[in-house]
């Protein structure tokens, strides 16, 4: 099996529809000419590793067609990188040997509005002989989407992006209150430039608003095919970073930014569809759930302790994941409950397309491809088992004895991950083992640090 003429592409069903700015099956040379016409001189090809960090290779635009056809070399060692750029060793991967080919998905190639002269595309990773690389996180997400499609199911997904800004000297650029209009005036030009850049890149922004923590903001985007949603969140964060830099600011997407404070979540919204019908609404179940929709959510809920190793993968994640911080620290679900790890959003009257479920316990250290793929795999396991949801929880579960907490440390969620047959099977032995090795090594690397030191070690890494 060798690469196709235009390079391998992630498998998976068609995306929701043509995206703004999407080029579809445009030949690479046409993409190169189009981007060149927009003043692009370099293409950044990125993927997100097991540490949750986007890594990149760049090529001059003259080499774009070559990169699309032959791929770009990159070592597989990055799959064993930790948050501090040191490396570990898994059973299958790690060490200096070998090389892979990075293939840009030119359907997502876009000129970067906040980085004139640059374009970006997400990349899939293949072996040199064209075989898909077992630890490619983006192809994992695509495989689970394809599995769902095999059951006649389609998913829509979106990540919320939360971040906090600081000036270069560490001071806050706004003293405005939580959700305060005040913050919009303090940082008016910055936020305008951000909206402009996101829009120019074809991203469908739904909301931009100040969040709870000092200097914290959030942007949400429209739901789309799950792989596209993960690509989008990489691009949104890259854009936030670039616009921040242009305004002399630094953006942190880290789970925790101040001891005891509210952190940055990366909540994942998903909805499940069969034959154009949203399975999370319009049915006979609680809050209109249809049977399959409920089984999917029950599957996700059951796997949440194991999913946390992916969705809250840093030792610092557990500084954020505490009760009464809207982070979803309790192992329960509830309609419109911002303290439940799994919040059902029943949808607006007469608008079935708005019903979805929000995995609230995930944060910005997570690899978005692994996180969405793993959630889908857990949901499909729920459907296969005909799972049902337990009793819902309303209000703050801290006030209700008997509602269990999710794991409170990385070693705890890692133990659940290692025991999860659902995730082992979905990821495959190599990806499962390598991811666990990275988590184990990060837990050791950062063990014993007090909250301040743990935050310092992770604040600017994601
Ligand atoms: N910042 C909160 C978190 O850590 C979430 C706030 C919200 O509900 O949007 O997840
Ligand atoms: Mg929020």
XYZ file of C-alpha atoms and ligand atoms in Angstrom:
473
model
C 0.000 0.000 0.000
C 1.588 3.306 -1.029
C 0.509 6.894 -0.632
C -2.143 7.985 -3.076
C -1.179 10.483 -5.704
C -2.237 13.363 -3.493
C -1.016 11.850 -0.245
C -3.005 9.887 2.279
C -5.912 11.635 3.930
C -7.641 10.735 7.157
C -10.366 8.193 6.585
C -13.868 9.120 7.628
C -17.216 10.231 6.336
C -17.695 13.550 4.668
C -17.632 16.573 6.911
C -20.906 18.282 7.687
C -20.774 20.258 4.502
C -18.427 22.593 2.752
C -16.766 24.852 5.276
C -16.173 28.467 4.586
C -12.698 28.617 3.137
C -12.545 24.899 2.443
C -10.946 23.942 -0.810
C -12.329 20.414 -1.109
C -10.499 18.330 -3.679
C -8.557 21.255 -5.091
C -5.232 20.028 -6.552
C -2.225 20.959 -4.366
C -0.736 23.185 -7.040
C -3.969 25.181 -7.160
C -3.938 25.499 -3.364
C -0.326 26.662 -3.501
C -1.151 29.249 -6.155
C -4.218 30.438 -4.235
C -2.287 30.808 -0.981
C 0.644 32.370 -2.817
C -1.794 34.940 -4.213
C -2.725 35.778 -0.615
C 0.911 36.537 0.154
C 1.630 33.213 1.834
C 5.286 32.176 1.799
C 5.232 29.328 4.339
C 2.883 26.506 5.310
C 2.848 25.301 8.926
C 1.878 21.617 9.247
C 0.875 20.775 12.786
C -0.210 17.785 14.785
C -0.933 17.488 18.494
C 1.187 15.055 20.489
C 0.441 12.928 23.547
C 1.518 15.783 25.815
C -1.279 17.907 24.319
C 1.209 20.188 22.589
C 0.851 21.182 18.937
C 4.153 20.469 17.174
C 4.964 21.814 13.757
C 7.027 21.502 10.607
C 7.058 24.348 8.092
C 7.623 24.267 4.345
C 8.002 27.135 1.890
C 4.920 27.525 -0.246
C 6.922 26.395 -3.311
C 7.157 22.983 -1.627
C 3.448 22.709 -0.752
C 2.570 20.390 -3.650
C 5.577 18.225 -2.850
C 4.562 18.057 0.803
C 1.032 17.068 -0.190
C 2.273 14.328 -2.490
C 5.316 12.988 -0.634
C 4.730 14.135 2.915
C 7.235 15.868 5.171
C 9.637 13.938 7.397
C 9.196 13.961 11.158
C 10.452 11.655 13.882
C 7.988 9.448 15.782
C 9.830 10.380 18.971
C 7.371 13.239 19.503
C 4.803 10.715 20.645
C 6.908 10.191 23.747
C 7.573 13.889 24.431
C 6.435 15.255 27.783
C 5.129 18.688 28.628
C 8.675 19.949 29.360
C 10.078 18.577 26.048
C 11.913 15.724 27.740
C 11.075 12.256 26.443
C 10.032 8.929 27.850
C 9.942 5.434 26.433
C 6.886 3.294 25.805
C 6.802 -0.404 25.049
C 6.470 0.288 21.340
C 7.559 3.855 20.733
C 10.297 6.202 21.885
C 13.953 6.670 21.073
C 15.813 8.177 18.153
C 15.016 5.639 15.431
C 12.638 5.886 12.515
C 10.927 8.603 10.556
C 7.361 9.360 9.510
C 5.698 11.381 6.784
C 3.445 14.263 7.681
C 0.691 14.858 5.099
C -1.107 18.201 5.292
C -4.890 18.043 4.924
C -5.131 20.734 2.295
C -8.916 20.760 2.669
C -8.179 22.702 5.858
C -5.259 24.788 4.590
C -5.886 28.430 5.384
C -3.897 31.656 5.277
C -3.318 32.810 8.847
C -4.866 36.231 9.291
C -2.819 37.114 12.362
C 0.459 35.808 10.944
C 0.839 37.415 7.529
C 2.844 35.268 5.111
C 1.889 31.993 6.814
C -0.737 29.387 6.152
C -1.628 26.439 8.372
C -2.911 22.921 7.774
C -3.410 20.002 10.153
C -1.377 16.924 9.320
C -1.900 13.168 9.372
C 1.073 10.934 9.989
C 2.000 7.904 7.917
C 4.904 5.494 7.695
C 7.345 6.067 4.862
C 5.816 3.119 2.984
C 2.380 4.702 3.167
C 0.893 2.634 5.986
C -1.159 4.674 8.445
C 0.844 5.301 11.617
C -0.843 3.566 14.560
C -0.197 6.437 16.978
C -1.558 9.198 14.705
C -4.072 10.974 16.928
C -5.940 12.624 14.061
C -6.483 9.322 12.273
C -7.663 7.808 15.550
C -10.387 10.464 15.715
C -11.275 9.796 12.068
C -11.450 6.038 12.701
C -13.952 6.432 15.531
C -16.054 8.748 13.379
C -15.955 6.086 10.657
C -16.983 3.427 13.193
C -19.967 5.541 14.175
C -20.815 5.992 10.504
C -20.725 2.200 10.187
C -23.605 2.152 12.693
C -25.435 4.778 10.618
C -24.544 7.462 13.160
C -23.170 10.923 12.583
C -21.692 13.212 15.175
C -21.298 16.927 15.504
C -18.778 18.351 17.929
C -17.283 21.617 19.113
C -14.718 22.627 21.687
C -15.066 25.739 23.788
C -11.771 27.567 24.136
C -10.990 29.292 27.429
C -7.780 31.204 28.022
C -6.309 33.812 30.315
C -4.206 36.761 29.180
C -1.282 38.460 30.847
C 1.094 41.186 29.741
C 4.681 40.131 29.071
C 5.624 41.276 32.584
C 2.956 38.972 34.034
C 0.527 41.730 34.969
C -3.158 41.645 34.079
C -4.179 43.806 31.111
C -7.680 44.196 32.517
C -9.020 44.413 36.017
C -12.584 44.010 34.799
C -14.952 41.713 36.709
C -16.049 38.203 35.707
C -18.185 38.312 32.541
C -17.851 42.104 32.847
C -18.545 44.483 29.986
C -15.644 46.387 31.490
C -13.175 43.795 30.111
C -14.474 44.372 26.607
C -13.599 48.064 26.796
C -10.182 47.429 28.387
C -9.243 45.017 25.601
C -11.496 46.262 22.842
C -8.891 46.365 20.037
C -7.456 42.990 20.993
C -10.838 41.298 20.959
C -11.866 43.009 17.727
C -8.673 41.848 16.038
C -9.315 38.351 17.325
C -12.851 38.255 15.918
C -11.593 39.625 12.614
C -8.804 37.050 12.349
C -11.069 34.120 13.227
C -13.630 35.283 10.698
C -11.052 35.793 7.938
C -9.960 32.192 8.481
C -13.502 30.956 7.882
C -14.158 29.998 11.507
C -17.801 30.216 12.563
C -17.543 32.019 15.894
C -20.693 31.795 17.955
C -19.685 33.792 21.012
C -16.773 35.654 22.524
C -16.973 36.707 26.158
C -15.027 37.401 29.323
C -14.945 34.369 31.637
C -14.855 34.107 35.400
C -11.145 34.169 36.300
C -9.109 37.400 36.150
C -8.069 38.109 32.547
C -9.980 35.075 31.273
C -11.915 34.915 28.000
C -13.782 32.303 26.011
C -14.629 31.776 22.387
C -17.099 29.207 21.112
C -17.534 28.034 17.537
C -20.215 26.179 15.595
C -20.404 22.380 15.787
C -18.988 20.379 12.889
C -17.605 16.952 12.018
C -15.520 15.787 15.034
C -12.165 15.750 13.223
C -12.896 19.216 11.871
C -13.843 20.334 15.403
C -10.447 19.215 16.697
C -8.705 20.956 13.778
C -10.717 24.075 14.502
C -9.737 24.209 18.148
C -6.044 23.948 17.200
C -6.528 26.836 14.776
C -8.554 28.932 17.232
C -5.863 28.571 19.881
C -3.084 29.334 17.433
C -4.984 32.441 16.370
C -5.592 33.559 19.954
C -1.881 33.151 20.597
C -0.893 35.139 17.505
C -3.351 37.985 18.097
C -2.294 38.113 21.756
C 1.357 38.394 20.753
C 0.537 41.232 18.362
C -0.995 43.092 21.311
C 1.923 42.419 23.660
C -0.050 39.770 25.523
C 0.476 36.114 26.351
C -2.362 33.627 26.263
C -2.473 30.614 28.576
C -4.677 27.640 27.824
C -3.310 25.681 30.777
C -5.789 23.953 33.080
C -4.707 26.008 36.086
C -3.299 29.525 36.083
C -3.505 30.578 39.739
C -3.626 28.395 42.851
C -7.171 28.039 44.095
C -8.571 29.948 41.120
C -10.906 28.945 38.323
C -8.999 27.325 35.463
C -9.259 26.963 31.701
C -11.647 24.281 30.528
C -11.852 22.833 27.019
C -15.427 21.615 27.220
C -16.418 19.260 24.442
C -19.936 19.486 23.025
C -21.276 16.528 21.058
C -24.547 15.580 19.448
C -25.475 12.292 17.827
C -27.562 11.973 14.694
C -29.302 9.220 12.751
C -30.943 9.960 9.418
C -30.946 13.664 10.091
C -32.510 13.309 13.541
C -30.747 14.453 16.679
C -30.855 11.494 19.084
C -30.536 13.758 22.120
C -33.978 15.270 21.684
C -37.513 14.497 20.530
C -37.609 11.038 22.136
C -39.592 9.451 24.953
C -36.717 9.425 27.484
C -35.777 11.912 30.152
C -35.517 15.430 28.696
C -36.464 14.035 25.298
C -33.542 11.621 24.960
C -33.990 8.884 22.398
C -32.883 5.396 23.390
C -29.628 5.415 21.403
C -28.810 8.940 22.485
C -29.196 7.953 26.118
C -27.089 4.807 25.613
C -24.357 6.908 24.007
C -24.315 9.324 26.949
C -24.410 6.438 29.432
C -21.352 4.969 27.689
C -19.513 8.275 27.971
C -20.510 8.679 31.621
C -19.359 5.158 32.480
C -15.931 5.740 30.948
C -15.390 9.238 32.365
C -12.776 8.211 34.972
C -10.690 6.620 32.183
C -11.494 9.413 29.707
C -10.103 11.903 32.206
C -6.570 10.633 31.560
C -7.077 11.963 28.023
C -9.329 14.945 28.734
C -7.614 16.134 31.931
C -4.178 14.696 31.254
C -1.847 16.906 33.258
C -1.100 16.683 36.972
C -2.133 20.370 36.865
C -5.556 19.364 35.510
C -6.499 18.256 38.998
C -5.889 21.719 40.428
C -8.684 22.877 38.119
C -10.984 19.885 38.552
C -12.382 20.786 41.953
C -15.992 21.111 43.099
C -17.931 24.348 42.825
C -15.658 25.728 40.068
C -17.938 24.753 37.140
C -15.271 22.299 36.041
C -17.429 19.166 36.406
C -15.523 17.444 39.200
C -18.321 15.015 40.091
C -19.054 11.777 38.275
C -22.653 12.503 37.314
C -24.857 13.978 34.624
C -27.604 16.553 34.772
C -29.646 18.783 32.482
C -28.109 22.254 32.286
C -26.058 21.466 35.380
C -22.709 23.279 35.233
C -21.338 21.242 38.105
C -22.013 17.877 36.451
C -19.114 16.335 34.514
C -21.620 15.540 31.760
C -24.105 18.346 31.201
C -27.099 17.656 29.009
C -28.132 20.696 26.993
C -31.699 19.722 26.079
C -31.923 22.197 23.231
C -34.095 25.198 22.634
C -37.827 24.790 22.007
C -38.479 24.129 18.339
C -34.752 23.899 17.574
C -33.771 20.231 17.848
C -30.388 20.942 16.298
C -29.315 22.703 19.479
C -29.593 19.667 21.792
C -26.184 18.342 22.769
C -24.124 17.037 25.638
C -21.171 18.869 27.130
C -18.218 17.008 28.611
C -17.243 19.670 31.123
C -14.379 17.964 32.896
C -11.945 18.280 29.944
C -9.309 21.000 29.850
C -6.836 22.730 27.567
C -4.021 20.231 28.187
C -5.972 17.577 26.296
C -5.145 16.457 22.783
C -8.437 17.393 21.055
C -8.215 14.516 18.544
C -7.715 11.904 21.233
C -10.392 13.463 23.428
C -13.139 13.528 20.816
C -12.199 10.102 19.449
C -12.208 8.571 22.917
C -15.563 10.119 23.802
C -17.085 8.717 20.613
C -15.583 5.285 21.323
C -17.051 5.342 24.844
C -20.434 6.406 23.505
C -20.451 3.641 20.902
C -19.613 1.116 23.627
C -22.654 2.415 25.515
C -24.832 1.885 22.441
C -23.447 -1.608 21.874
C -24.229 -2.465 25.523
C -27.681 -0.833 25.498
C -26.572 1.248 28.515
C -28.963 3.504 30.419
C -28.223 6.640 32.375
C -28.423 6.608 36.171
C -30.443 9.172 38.075
C -29.698 12.732 37.047
C -28.191 15.231 39.458
C -29.427 18.790 39.857
C -27.625 21.509 41.786
C -24.098 21.411 43.160
C -23.269 17.749 43.843
C -21.004 18.867 46.707
C -24.206 19.515 48.616
C -25.534 16.010 47.870
C -23.905 13.174 49.741
C -23.384 10.073 47.638
C -22.471 11.665 44.312
C -18.940 10.357 43.626
C -16.023 12.540 42.620
C -14.129 11.833 39.426
C -10.454 10.887 39.884
C -8.639 13.557 41.855
C -5.167 13.002 40.469
C -3.508 11.893 37.250
C -2.346 8.546 38.705
C -5.985 7.832 39.601
C -7.351 8.578 36.123
C -4.374 6.805 34.554
C -5.244 3.646 36.491
C -8.787 3.854 35.090
C -7.389 4.449 31.589
C -5.092 1.444 31.828
C -8.004 -0.708 32.969
C -10.357 0.516 30.220
C -10.860 -2.175 27.606
C -13.062 0.232 25.660
C -10.247 2.755 25.237
C -7.542 0.130 24.753
C -9.518 -1.437 21.944
C -10.422 1.874 20.341
C -6.892 3.300 20.431
C -5.114 0.058 19.648
C -2.300 -1.367 21.739
C 0.455 0.919 20.439
C -1.367 4.232 20.899
C -2.842 3.122 24.243
C 0.528 2.033 25.622
C 2.384 5.114 24.379
C -0.208 7.525 25.741
C -0.147 5.769 29.125
C 3.671 5.918 29.164
C 3.588 9.679 28.586
C 0.984 10.185 31.321
C 2.965 8.028 33.766
C 6.140 9.949 33.012
C 4.433 13.344 33.419
C 2.967 12.244 36.724
C 6.491 11.352 37.865
C 8.064 14.462 36.364
C 5.743 16.802 38.225
C 5.154 14.732 41.379
C 5.600 16.518 44.675
C 5.382 20.050 43.268
C 3.207 22.439 45.242
C 0.350 24.056 43.282
C 2.335 27.190 42.506
C 5.274 25.225 41.079
C 2.976 22.883 39.156
C 1.241 25.856 37.591
C 4.570 27.504 36.767
C 5.666 24.302 35.014
C 2.593 24.160 32.795
C 1.196 27.695 32.447
C 2.703 28.570 29.064
C 3.126 25.110 27.586
C -0.158 24.540 25.787
N -13.631 27.852 33.556
C -14.459 26.728 33.904
C -13.657 25.436 33.753
O -12.634 25.335 34.316
C -15.727 26.651 33.091
C -16.658 27.810 33.158
C -17.863 27.543 32.270
O -18.795 26.866 32.697
O -17.807 27.908 31.104
O -14.027 24.538 33.095
Mg -16.702 28.847 29.886
